[in-house]
Short mmCIF file of C-alpha atoms in Angstrom, two decimals:
data_model
loop_
_atom_site.label_atom_id
_atom_site.label_comp_id
_atom_site.label_asym_id
_atom_site.label_seq_id
_atom_site.Cartn_x
_atom_site.Cartn_y
_atom_site.Cartn_z
CA MET A 27 6.55 -10.65 -4.50
CA LYS A 28 3.01 -11.03 -5.85
CA LEU A 29 0.54 -9.68 -3.36
CA GLU A 30 -2.38 -11.65 -5.16
CA ASN A 31 -0.54 -14.74 -3.48
CA ILE A 32 -1.13 -13.38 -0.04
CA ARG A 33 -4.49 -14.30 1.42
CA ILE A 34 -5.90 -12.73 4.52
CA VAL A 35 -7.98 -15.22 6.60
CA LEU A 36 -10.51 -14.00 9.53
CA VAL A 37 -11.88 -16.33 11.70
CA ASN A 38 -15.03 -15.98 13.38
CA THR A 39 -15.52 -12.52 13.16
CA SER A 40 -18.48 -11.05 15.03
CA HIS A 41 -18.79 -7.59 13.62
CA PRO A 42 -19.63 -7.09 9.80
CA GLY A 43 -18.38 -3.58 10.06
CA ASN A 44 -14.92 -5.04 10.92
CA ILE A 45 -15.12 -7.26 7.80
CA GLY A 46 -15.54 -4.12 5.77
CA GLY A 47 -12.71 -2.22 7.25
CA VAL A 48 -10.37 -5.13 6.38
CA ALA A 49 -11.57 -5.05 2.89
CA ARG A 50 -10.97 -1.62 2.50
CA ALA A 51 -7.49 -1.93 4.23
CA MET A 52 -6.66 -4.56 1.85
CA LYS A 53 -7.49 -2.88 -1.43
CA ASN A 54 -5.72 0.30 -0.08
CA MET A 55 -2.38 -1.70 -0.29
CA GLY A 56 -3.05 -4.00 -3.28
CA LEU A 57 -4.31 -7.31 -1.52
CA SER A 58 -7.23 -9.06 -2.73
CA ASP A 59 -7.64 -12.54 -1.35
CA LEU A 60 -9.90 -12.55 1.53
CA SER A 61 -11.33 -15.65 3.27
CA LEU A 62 -13.86 -15.50 5.91
CA VAL A 63 -14.08 -18.52 8.23
CA ALA A 64 -17.38 -18.79 9.90
CA PRO A 65 -18.23 -15.19 10.13
CA LYS A 66 -21.05 -14.28 12.66
CA ILE A 67 -23.24 -12.09 10.13
CA PHE A 68 -22.12 -11.80 6.32
CA PRO A 69 -22.93 -10.82 3.90
CA SER A 70 -24.26 -7.34 5.69
CA GLY A 71 -24.81 -3.73 4.86
CA ASP A 72 -22.27 -2.69 7.79
CA ALA A 73 -19.58 -4.44 5.88
CA ASP A 74 -20.27 -2.85 2.84
CA ALA A 75 -20.65 0.68 4.24
CA ARG A 76 -17.33 0.19 6.12
CA ALA A 77 -15.60 -1.34 2.84
CA ALA A 78 -16.43 2.02 1.11
CA GLY A 79 -15.05 1.37 -2.57
CA ALA A 80 -13.80 -1.92 -1.69
CA ALA A 81 -17.15 -4.10 -2.32
CA ASP A 82 -15.09 -6.04 -4.88
CA ILE A 83 -13.17 -7.85 -2.26
CA LEU A 84 -16.16 -8.70 -0.36
CA ARG A 85 -18.10 -10.00 -3.20
CA SER A 86 -15.04 -12.26 -4.29
CA ALA A 87 -14.28 -13.41 -0.61
CA SER A 88 -14.56 -17.02 0.15
CA VAL A 89 -16.52 -18.04 3.06
CA VAL A 90 -15.69 -21.43 4.63
CA ALA A 91 -16.60 -23.44 7.72
CA SER A 92 -13.00 -24.31 9.05
CA LEU A 93 -9.76 -22.50 9.01
CA GLN A 94 -8.25 -25.76 7.66
CA GLU A 95 -10.27 -25.20 4.40
CA ALA A 96 -9.14 -21.60 4.33
CA ILE A 97 -5.52 -22.54 4.53
CA ALA A 98 -5.24 -26.03 2.61
CA ASP A 99 -3.38 -24.58 -0.33
CA ALA A 100 -1.20 -22.59 1.51
CA HIS A 101 2.75 -23.04 1.66
CA LEU A 102 3.27 -20.71 4.52
CA ILE A 103 0.76 -19.86 7.32
CA VAL A 104 1.35 -16.94 9.54
CA GLY A 105 -1.05 -16.39 12.86
CA ALA A 106 -1.68 -13.12 14.28
CA SER A 107 -0.88 -13.39 17.97
CA ALA A 108 -0.71 -11.55 21.16
CA ARG A 109 2.57 -12.51 23.15
CA GLY A 110 2.69 -15.09 25.93
CA ARG A 111 1.32 -18.31 24.72
CA ASN A 112 1.79 -21.58 26.67
CA ILE A 113 4.32 -22.83 24.12
CA PRO A 114 6.37 -20.07 22.48
CA TRP A 115 6.47 -20.22 18.73
CA PRO A 116 8.53 -18.34 16.67
CA VAL A 117 7.18 -14.83 16.27
CA MET A 118 7.98 -12.15 13.73
CA ASP A 119 6.90 -8.50 13.75
CA PRO A 120 5.13 -7.06 10.71
CA HIS A 121 8.35 -5.76 9.11
CA GLU A 122 9.92 -9.17 9.33
CA LEU A 123 6.90 -10.96 7.96
CA ALA A 124 6.82 -8.61 4.99
CA GLY A 125 10.52 -9.62 4.49
CA VAL A 126 9.50 -13.29 4.38
CA ALA A 127 6.66 -12.62 2.18
CA SER A 128 9.30 -11.00 -0.32
CA SER A 129 11.20 -14.12 -0.09
CA LEU A 130 8.43 -16.19 -1.62
CA ARG A 131 8.33 -17.49 -5.12
CA ASP A 132 5.54 -16.70 -7.30
CA THR A 133 4.08 -20.07 -7.16
CA GLN A 134 3.99 -20.12 -3.26
CA LYS A 135 0.99 -18.85 -1.29
CA MET A 136 0.83 -17.28 2.14
CA ALA A 137 -2.10 -17.06 4.42
CA ILE A 138 -2.32 -14.64 7.38
CA VAL A 139 -4.65 -15.60 9.91
CA PHE A 140 -6.63 -13.34 12.23
CA GLY A 141 -8.83 -14.30 15.22
CA ARG A 142 -11.82 -13.05 16.71
CA GLU A 143 -12.31 -9.59 17.91
CA ASP A 144 -12.38 -10.64 21.55
CA ARG A 145 -10.16 -13.65 21.98
CA GLY A 146 -8.04 -13.83 19.04
CA LEU A 147 -6.90 -17.20 17.76
CA THR A 148 -7.33 -20.41 19.91
CA ASN A 149 -4.06 -22.20 20.79
CA ASP A 150 -5.15 -24.87 18.58
CA GLU A 151 -5.73 -22.47 15.76
CA LEU A 152 -2.42 -20.83 16.37
CA GLN A 153 -0.59 -24.23 16.09
CA LEU A 154 -1.69 -24.75 12.55
CA CYS A 155 0.56 -21.99 11.73
CA HIS A 156 4.38 -22.08 10.85
CA HIS A 157 5.19 -18.86 12.38
CA HIS A 158 3.35 -15.97 14.22
CA VAL A 159 2.98 -12.26 13.72
CA HIS A 160 2.76 -9.83 16.68
CA ILE A 161 2.03 -6.14 16.13
CA PRO A 162 4.39 -4.46 18.94
CA SER A 163 1.38 -2.84 20.95
CA VAL A 164 1.76 -1.22 24.44
CA GLU A 165 1.51 -3.73 27.25
CA GLY A 166 -1.89 -3.45 29.04
CA PHE A 167 -3.58 -2.15 25.90
CA SER A 168 -2.39 -4.58 23.26
CA SER A 169 -5.52 -5.43 21.31
CA LEU A 170 -5.91 -3.67 18.02
CA ASN A 171 -9.08 -3.19 15.99
CA LEU A 172 -9.29 -6.00 13.51
CA ALA A 173 -9.21 -3.63 10.48
CA ALA A 174 -6.53 -1.72 12.23
CA ALA A 175 -4.45 -4.88 12.53
CA VAL A 176 -4.83 -5.94 9.00
CA GLN A 177 -4.09 -2.43 7.88
CA VAL A 178 -0.53 -2.36 9.67
CA ILE A 179 0.03 -5.96 7.96
CA ALA A 180 -1.00 -4.78 4.70
CA TYR A 181 1.11 -1.74 4.58
CA GLU A 182 4.26 -3.51 5.60
CA LEU A 183 3.71 -5.85 2.65
CA ARG A 184 3.06 -3.08 0.20
CA MET A 185 6.20 -1.27 1.46
CA ALA A 186 8.16 -4.38 1.04
CA GLN A 187 6.93 -4.69 -2.33
CA LEU A 188 7.80 -1.16 -3.26
CA LYS A 189 11.20 -1.75 -1.71
CA GLU A 190 11.76 -5.28 -3.30
CA VAL A 191 15.72 -4.90 -3.51
CA ASP A 192 16.02 -4.00 0.07
CA ALA A 193 13.80 -6.93 1.38
CA ARG A 194 15.44 -9.43 -1.04
CA THR A 195 18.84 -9.06 1.01
CA GLN A 196 17.24 -11.03 3.97
CA ALA A 197 15.82 -14.04 2.19
CA PRO A 198 15.23 -16.66 4.83
CA GLN A 199 16.25 -20.29 4.60
CA TRP A 200 13.39 -21.48 2.61
CA GLY A 201 13.31 -18.84 -0.12
CA THR A 202 15.28 -18.29 -3.40
CA ASP A 203 16.73 -21.24 -5.15
CA TRP A 204 15.31 -24.04 -2.98
CA ASP A 205 15.25 -27.29 -4.76
CA VAL A 206 11.83 -28.58 -4.25
CA GLU A 207 8.62 -27.21 -3.84
CA LEU A 208 7.20 -26.37 -0.45
CA SER A 209 4.58 -28.61 0.79
CA GLN A 210 0.89 -27.36 1.47
CA HIS A 211 -0.90 -27.27 4.78
CA LYS A 212 -2.98 -30.12 3.75
CA GLU A 213 0.08 -32.55 3.27
CA LEU A 214 1.50 -31.38 6.33
CA GLU A 215 -1.89 -32.23 8.29
CA LEU A 216 -1.70 -35.66 6.78
CA LEU A 217 1.84 -36.04 7.98
CA PHE A 218 0.69 -35.05 11.60
CA GLU A 219 -2.07 -37.34 11.43
CA HIS A 220 0.16 -40.26 10.41
CA LEU A 221 2.96 -39.34 12.90
CA GLU A 222 0.07 -39.13 15.79
CA LYS A 223 -1.10 -42.64 14.70
CA VAL A 224 2.38 -44.39 14.81
CA LEU A 225 3.26 -42.53 18.22
CA VAL A 226 0.19 -44.05 19.56
CA GLU A 227 1.04 -47.20 18.02
CA VAL A 228 4.63 -47.46 19.43
CA ASP A 229 3.14 -46.54 22.96
CA PHE A 230 5.08 -43.21 23.12
CA LEU A 231 1.86 -41.21 22.87
CA ASP A 232 -0.57 -42.05 25.44
CA PRO A 233 -4.10 -40.79 23.80
CA GLN A 234 -5.24 -40.41 27.67
CA SER A 235 -2.39 -38.04 28.65
CA PRO A 236 -1.10 -36.63 25.39
CA ARG A 237 0.63 -33.82 27.20
CA HIS A 238 2.31 -31.29 24.78
CA LEU A 239 3.53 -33.70 22.67
CA MET A 240 1.87 -33.11 19.35
CA PRO A 241 2.15 -29.30 19.63
CA ARG A 242 5.70 -29.54 20.22
CA LEU A 243 6.24 -31.68 17.37
CA ARG A 244 4.01 -29.54 15.14
CA ARG A 245 5.99 -26.74 16.25
CA LEU A 246 9.31 -28.13 15.18
CA PHE A 247 8.19 -29.42 11.90
CA GLN A 248 6.37 -26.17 10.78
CA ARG A 249 9.20 -24.13 11.81
CA ALA A 250 11.46 -25.91 9.26
CA VAL A 251 8.52 -25.35 6.70
CA PRO A 252 9.42 -28.68 5.00
CA ASP A 253 9.33 -29.23 1.37
CA LYS A 254 7.42 -31.74 -0.47
CA VAL A 255 10.26 -34.28 -0.57
CA GLU A 256 10.91 -33.95 3.07
CA VAL A 257 7.27 -34.82 3.78
CA ASN A 258 7.41 -37.69 1.39
CA ILE A 259 10.46 -39.07 3.27
CA LEU A 260 9.03 -38.60 6.49
CA ARG A 261 5.69 -40.24 5.70
CA GLY A 262 7.88 -43.17 3.95
CA MET A 263 9.57 -43.64 7.34
CA LEU A 264 6.27 -43.84 9.22
CA SER A 265 4.80 -46.28 6.72
CA HIS A 266 7.95 -48.53 7.23
CA ILE A 267 7.82 -48.29 10.96
CA GLN A 268 4.22 -49.62 10.69
CA LYS A 269 4.98 -52.28 8.41
CA LYS A 270 7.61 -53.67 10.29
CA ASN A 271 5.27 -53.64 13.42
CA ASP A 272 2.67 -55.65 11.56
CA LEU A 273 5.25 -57.97 10.03
CA LYS A 274 6.05 -59.23 13.71
CA MET B 28 12.29 9.21 21.14
CA LYS B 29 9.61 10.44 23.41
CA LEU B 30 6.30 9.31 22.18
CA GLU B 31 4.63 11.62 24.55
CA ASN B 32 6.16 14.59 22.34
CA ILE B 33 4.20 13.45 19.19
CA ARG B 34 0.91 15.06 18.70
CA ILE B 35 -1.85 13.73 16.30
CA VAL B 36 -4.25 16.52 15.06
CA LEU B 37 -7.29 15.73 13.38
CA VAL B 38 -8.90 18.77 11.21
CA ASN B 39 -12.44 18.83 10.77
CA THR B 40 -13.42 15.16 11.41
CA SER B 41 -16.84 14.27 10.25
CA HIS B 42 -17.53 10.90 11.92
CA PRO B 43 -17.06 10.87 15.45
CA GLY B 44 -16.59 6.93 15.15
CA ASN B 45 -13.21 7.85 13.42
CA ILE B 46 -12.22 10.00 16.34
CA GLY B 47 -12.68 7.17 18.64
CA GLY B 48 -10.68 4.77 16.09
CA VAL B 49 -7.75 7.16 16.09
CA ALA B 50 -7.74 7.18 20.08
CA ARG B 51 -7.62 3.58 20.13
CA ALA B 52 -4.89 3.29 17.51
CA MET B 53 -2.77 5.81 19.33
CA LYS B 54 -3.22 4.19 22.69
CA ASN B 55 -2.46 0.76 21.31
CA MET B 56 1.00 2.28 20.21
CA GLY B 57 1.86 4.36 23.20
CA LEU B 58 0.92 7.98 21.86
CA SER B 59 -1.43 10.23 24.11
CA ASP B 60 -1.64 13.71 22.64
CA LEU B 61 -4.51 14.25 20.44
CA SER B 62 -5.93 17.49 19.20
CA LEU B 63 -9.22 18.15 17.56
CA VAL B 64 -9.50 21.06 15.14
CA ALA B 65 -13.21 21.77 14.58
CA PRO B 66 -14.63 18.38 14.89
CA LYS B 67 -18.19 17.97 13.29
CA ILE B 68 -19.36 16.15 16.57
CA PHE B 69 -17.68 15.76 19.79
CA PRO B 70 -17.92 14.33 22.42
CA SER B 71 -19.97 11.47 20.85
CA GLY B 72 -21.07 8.05 22.06
CA ASP B 73 -19.91 6.61 18.80
CA ALA B 74 -16.25 7.91 19.50
CA ASP B 75 -16.35 6.43 23.01
CA ALA B 76 -17.55 3.03 21.35
CA ARG B 77 -14.87 2.90 18.81
CA ALA B 78 -12.22 4.12 21.40
CA ALA B 79 -12.84 1.06 23.43
CA GLY B 80 -10.63 1.24 26.23
CA ALA B 81 -8.90 4.36 25.02
CA ALA B 82 -11.57 6.82 26.48
CA ASP B 83 -8.87 8.43 28.59
CA ILE B 84 -7.28 9.61 25.10
CA LEU B 85 -10.73 11.26 24.29
CA ARG B 86 -10.92 12.99 27.53
CA SER B 87 -7.76 14.60 27.64
CA ALA B 88 -7.88 15.49 23.94
CA SER B 89 -7.66 19.35 23.34
CA VAL B 90 -10.38 20.80 21.06
CA VAL B 91 -9.29 23.94 18.95
CA ALA B 92 -10.89 26.02 16.71
CA SER B 93 -8.16 26.31 14.02
CA LEU B 94 -4.93 24.16 12.84
CA GLN B 95 -2.63 27.24 13.66
CA GLU B 96 -3.69 26.77 17.46
CA ALA B 97 -3.34 23.11 17.46
CA ILE B 98 0.42 23.33 16.06
CA ALA B 99 1.32 26.65 17.75
CA ASP B 100 3.99 25.10 20.19
CA ALA B 101 5.35 22.34 17.69
CA HIS B 102 8.80 22.36 16.52
CA LEU B 103 8.14 19.99 13.19
CA ILE B 104 4.76 19.72 11.73
CA VAL B 105 4.26 16.86 9.11
CA GLY B 106 0.73 16.64 7.29
CA ALA B 107 -0.89 13.56 5.65
CA SER B 108 -0.98 13.89 2.15
CA ALA B 109 -2.04 12.11 -1.14
CA ARG B 110 0.29 12.55 -3.86
CA GLY B 111 0.13 15.17 -6.50
CA ARG B 112 -0.17 18.73 -5.14
CA ASN B 113 0.36 21.73 -7.04
CA ILE B 114 3.65 22.55 -5.48
CA PRO B 115 5.70 19.56 -4.57
CA TRP B 116 6.84 19.41 -1.18
CA PRO B 117 8.92 17.22 0.65
CA VAL B 118 7.37 13.87 1.03
CA MET B 119 8.39 11.09 3.27
CA ASP B 120 6.80 7.62 3.93
CA PRO B 121 5.66 6.55 7.39
CA HIS B 122 9.07 4.78 7.86
CA GLU B 123 11.13 7.73 6.97
CA LEU B 124 8.76 9.84 9.43
CA ALA B 125 9.33 7.60 12.21
CA GLY B 126 13.17 7.98 11.43
CA VAL B 127 12.81 11.67 11.60
CA ALA B 128 10.80 11.40 14.81
CA SER B 129 13.77 9.34 16.35
CA SER B 130 16.15 12.11 15.63
CA LEU B 131 14.07 14.71 17.60
CA ARG B 132 15.41 15.68 20.99
CA ASP B 133 13.59 15.28 24.21
CA THR B 134 12.52 19.08 24.27
CA GLN B 135 11.27 18.92 20.74
CA LYS B 136 7.67 18.45 19.87
CA MET B 137 6.22 17.00 16.66
CA ALA B 138 2.59 17.37 15.15
CA ILE B 139 1.25 15.18 12.56
CA VAL B 140 -1.67 16.42 10.79
CA PHE B 141 -4.55 14.59 9.37
CA GLY B 142 -7.19 15.93 7.35
CA ARG B 143 -10.69 15.64 6.67
CA GLU B 144 -12.24 11.94 5.66
CA ASP B 145 -13.40 13.11 2.25
CA ARG B 146 -10.93 15.72 0.90
CA GLY B 147 -7.82 15.52 3.30
CA LEU B 148 -5.95 19.02 4.07
CA THR B 149 -6.31 22.02 1.86
CA ASN B 150 -3.56 23.52 0.03
CA ASP B 151 -3.37 26.22 2.72
CA GLU B 152 -3.24 23.64 5.64
CA LEU B 153 -0.53 21.40 3.78
CA GLN B 154 1.68 24.46 3.56
CA LEU B 155 1.58 25.11 7.02
CA CYS B 156 3.55 21.99 7.38
CA HIS B 157 7.31 21.28 7.16
CA HIS B 158 7.14 18.06 5.54
CA HIS B 159 4.27 15.90 4.18
CA VAL B 160 4.06 12.12 4.85
CA HIS B 161 2.24 9.71 2.07
CA ILE B 162 0.95 6.16 2.95
CA PRO B 163 2.06 4.49 -0.09
CA SER B 164 -1.44 2.97 -0.90
CA VAL B 165 -2.53 1.75 -4.46
CA GLU B 166 -3.39 4.26 -7.31
CA GLY B 167 -6.95 4.28 -7.89
CA PHE B 168 -7.84 3.24 -4.48
CA SER B 169 -5.79 5.46 -2.23
CA SER B 170 -7.78 6.94 0.60
CA LEU B 171 -7.25 5.32 3.67
CA ASN B 172 -10.09 5.28 6.44
CA LEU B 173 -8.71 8.14 9.04
CA ALA B 174 -8.05 5.81 11.97
CA ALA B 175 -6.41 3.15 9.73
CA ALA B 176 -3.94 5.86 8.51
CA VAL B 177 -3.20 6.97 11.94
CA GLN B 178 -2.64 3.48 12.83
CA VAL B 179 0.03 3.02 10.32
CA ILE B 180 1.85 6.07 11.50
CA ALA B 181 1.77 5.26 14.73
CA TYR B 182 2.80 1.79 14.32
CA GLU B 183 5.89 3.06 12.71
CA LEU B 184 6.55 5.48 15.30
CA ARG B 185 6.39 2.49 17.90
CA MET B 186 8.69 0.23 15.78
CA ALA B 187 11.05 3.08 15.76
CA GLN B 188 10.84 3.52 19.49
CA LEU B 189 11.57 -0.22 20.12
CA LYS B 190 14.41 -0.37 17.72
CA GLU B 191 16.19 2.35 19.91
CA VAL B 192 15.42 0.13 23.00
CA ASP B 193 16.34 -3.23 21.66
CA ALA B 194 19.04 -2.12 19.22
CA ARG B 195 21.59 -4.40 20.86
CA THR B 196 19.77 -7.84 20.77
CA GLN B 197 19.50 -9.16 17.33
CA ALA B 198 18.60 -12.68 18.32
CA PRO B 199 17.21 -15.36 15.88
CA GLN B 200 13.26 -15.11 15.60
CA TRP B 201 12.84 -17.97 17.99
CA GLY B 202 15.54 -17.00 20.33
CA THR B 203 14.79 -14.56 23.02
CA ASP B 204 12.07 -15.81 24.84
CA TRP B 205 12.24 -19.67 23.91
CA ASP B 206 11.08 -21.65 26.75
CA VAL B 207 13.77 -24.29 26.37
CA GLU B 208 17.57 -24.32 25.81
CA LEU B 209 18.38 -24.87 22.27
CA SER B 210 20.24 -28.42 21.62
CA GLN B 211 24.04 -28.44 20.95
CA HIS B 212 25.46 -29.77 18.04
CA LYS B 213 26.74 -33.12 19.80
CA GLU B 214 23.02 -33.67 20.92
CA LEU B 215 21.80 -33.13 17.43
CA GLU B 216 24.42 -35.81 16.11
CA LEU B 217 23.45 -38.27 18.64
CA LEU B 218 19.78 -38.03 17.36
CA PHE B 219 20.81 -38.08 13.76
CA GLU B 220 22.81 -41.42 14.62
CA HIS B 221 19.90 -42.80 16.28
CA LEU B 222 17.50 -41.85 13.57
CA GLU B 223 19.77 -43.57 11.36
CA LYS B 224 19.92 -46.71 12.99
CA VAL B 225 16.15 -47.09 13.26
CA LEU B 226 15.51 -46.09 9.48
CA VAL B 227 17.91 -49.22 8.85
CA GLU B 228 15.80 -51.25 11.32
CA VAL B 229 12.55 -50.55 9.73
CA ASP B 230 14.02 -51.34 6.49
CA PHE B 231 13.49 -47.65 5.02
CA LEU B 232 17.24 -46.75 4.69
CA ASP B 233 19.17 -49.35 2.71
CA PRO B 234 22.81 -48.80 3.89
CA GLN B 235 24.09 -50.07 0.41
CA SER B 236 21.96 -47.45 -1.31
CA PRO B 237 21.43 -44.71 1.12
CA ARG B 238 20.66 -42.23 -1.45
CA HIS B 239 20.16 -38.57 0.11
CA LEU B 240 17.92 -39.59 2.61
CA MET B 241 20.02 -38.56 5.89
CA PRO B 242 21.26 -35.40 4.37
CA ARG B 243 17.66 -34.33 3.80
CA LEU B 244 16.52 -35.22 7.18
CA ARG B 245 19.42 -33.38 8.50
CA ARG B 246 18.90 -30.33 6.65
CA LEU B 247 15.32 -30.48 7.71
CA PHE B 248 15.68 -30.83 11.48
CA GLN B 249 18.61 -28.40 11.46
CA ARG B 250 16.78 -25.58 9.74
CA ALA B 251 14.23 -25.65 12.63
CA VAL B 252 17.15 -25.39 15.01
CA PRO B 253 15.57 -27.95 17.49
CA ASP B 254 15.46 -27.17 21.40
CA LYS B 255 16.53 -29.96 23.96
CA VAL B 256 12.95 -30.87 24.62
CA GLU B 257 12.15 -31.50 21.19
CA VAL B 258 15.43 -33.44 20.57
CA ASN B 259 14.42 -35.48 23.78
CA ILE B 260 10.97 -36.07 22.22
CA LEU B 261 12.49 -37.22 19.03
CA ARG B 262 14.89 -39.73 20.91
CA GLY B 263 12.07 -40.96 22.86
CA MET B 264 10.10 -41.86 19.95
CA LEU B 265 12.85 -43.55 18.36
CA SER B 266 13.36 -45.77 21.56
CA HIS B 267 9.68 -46.52 21.68
CA ILE B 268 9.95 -47.63 17.93
CA GLN B 269 12.75 -49.71 18.63
CA LYS B 270 11.27 -51.36 21.82
CA LYS B 271 8.04 -52.19 19.96
CA ASN B 272 10.19 -54.03 17.32
CA ASP B 273 12.04 -55.96 20.08
CA LEU B 274 8.76 -57.06 22.01
CA LYS B 275 7.10 -58.79 18.74
#
């Protein structure tokens, strides 16, 4: 596992001190790739203070306007989530997440996405993710401080790196020896756009009343973590459906 | 394992904000017994602020003058330590520590001792401990924030406790709390037949030269282990594609 292939993404962070705390937690555990989506205040003296010796992580952090930008080149996206969303998504604990991270190849990038201090990630943001990770906190007092949550995840990633041999035994389906490169987020997004367009064209999806159709299809496909050939097949299929419609 | 038998002991803490952060980390993970050995500033508004909803942990914390007092009734004492002390002591990582905690009887009390923000525990203090615990941080940037360190230990304790509780259920990640029943093999087969038919109708699949199209689509969908609603959505989509074709 290459820890430099793992990106920590913070969405709309309110308190710059927390960004500093995250940077410190990352550096303690050997992570270095930090992406900030529309932080309220950054850069900031509070961030620098809490970062202690991890100012380099803050300096090299990318600041972007949207979550989509932050994850565009990632192959596997995992969103930090409390339990109990409308549509259940595959949920791992931090230890399982680290096992999955261990199974990634050196060319594969993972993004782990953390939401706002007070409200976490929105449903739309969570649905951009292949998997969710839940830190098993106590019911009734479940919300961890942002830097503490990143610390736990980063700790498990480092433990897994130190125990590579252990973790390799539970390589999931998309791990070792896959024949095709995994698709990136932006390729999946184009697929979902295309799919939605076709579903409207064949009168299956009513834009006035979309129900949970697209979230459910997203969940299904993202769960499988499609590779590039699979995405090409699906895109080709959609194009042929459209061509057939036009011809008649 | 009874989490109420585990005491977190902080020695000579300088920043009250860190005491608050520790209280929050403890409560998130189900710990409640906090002992403060000669804190520089306590109680404090900073501690309350960082504790968020964990003020009850601060209120019930015991404040004592010496480490010996804080650990007097403990059966097993573990000191948080950086590596490389003069006399090597038995060192565990947090995961191993949680394993040890699991093995304690309900009448046995464990204390986990954390030192000062800048210098940790003295050699004398470390030698009061049966074992040491080391969080495997990166060399050259090894010192975790105090609350972050407690968060990692508390997380491992809670993980160990939860494992005791659901040692029996090893359901797949999307299993237990899924909202819909998983589809059965025969339903998936009908889906694949339907899909293949439509792919031929829209001239995407050439029955004379099918290549690996269907196996690849099979692999993709089966990897996701679709539920019944998802299969119904896909079947509905295929039917609409066919209806659209027929109407024109």
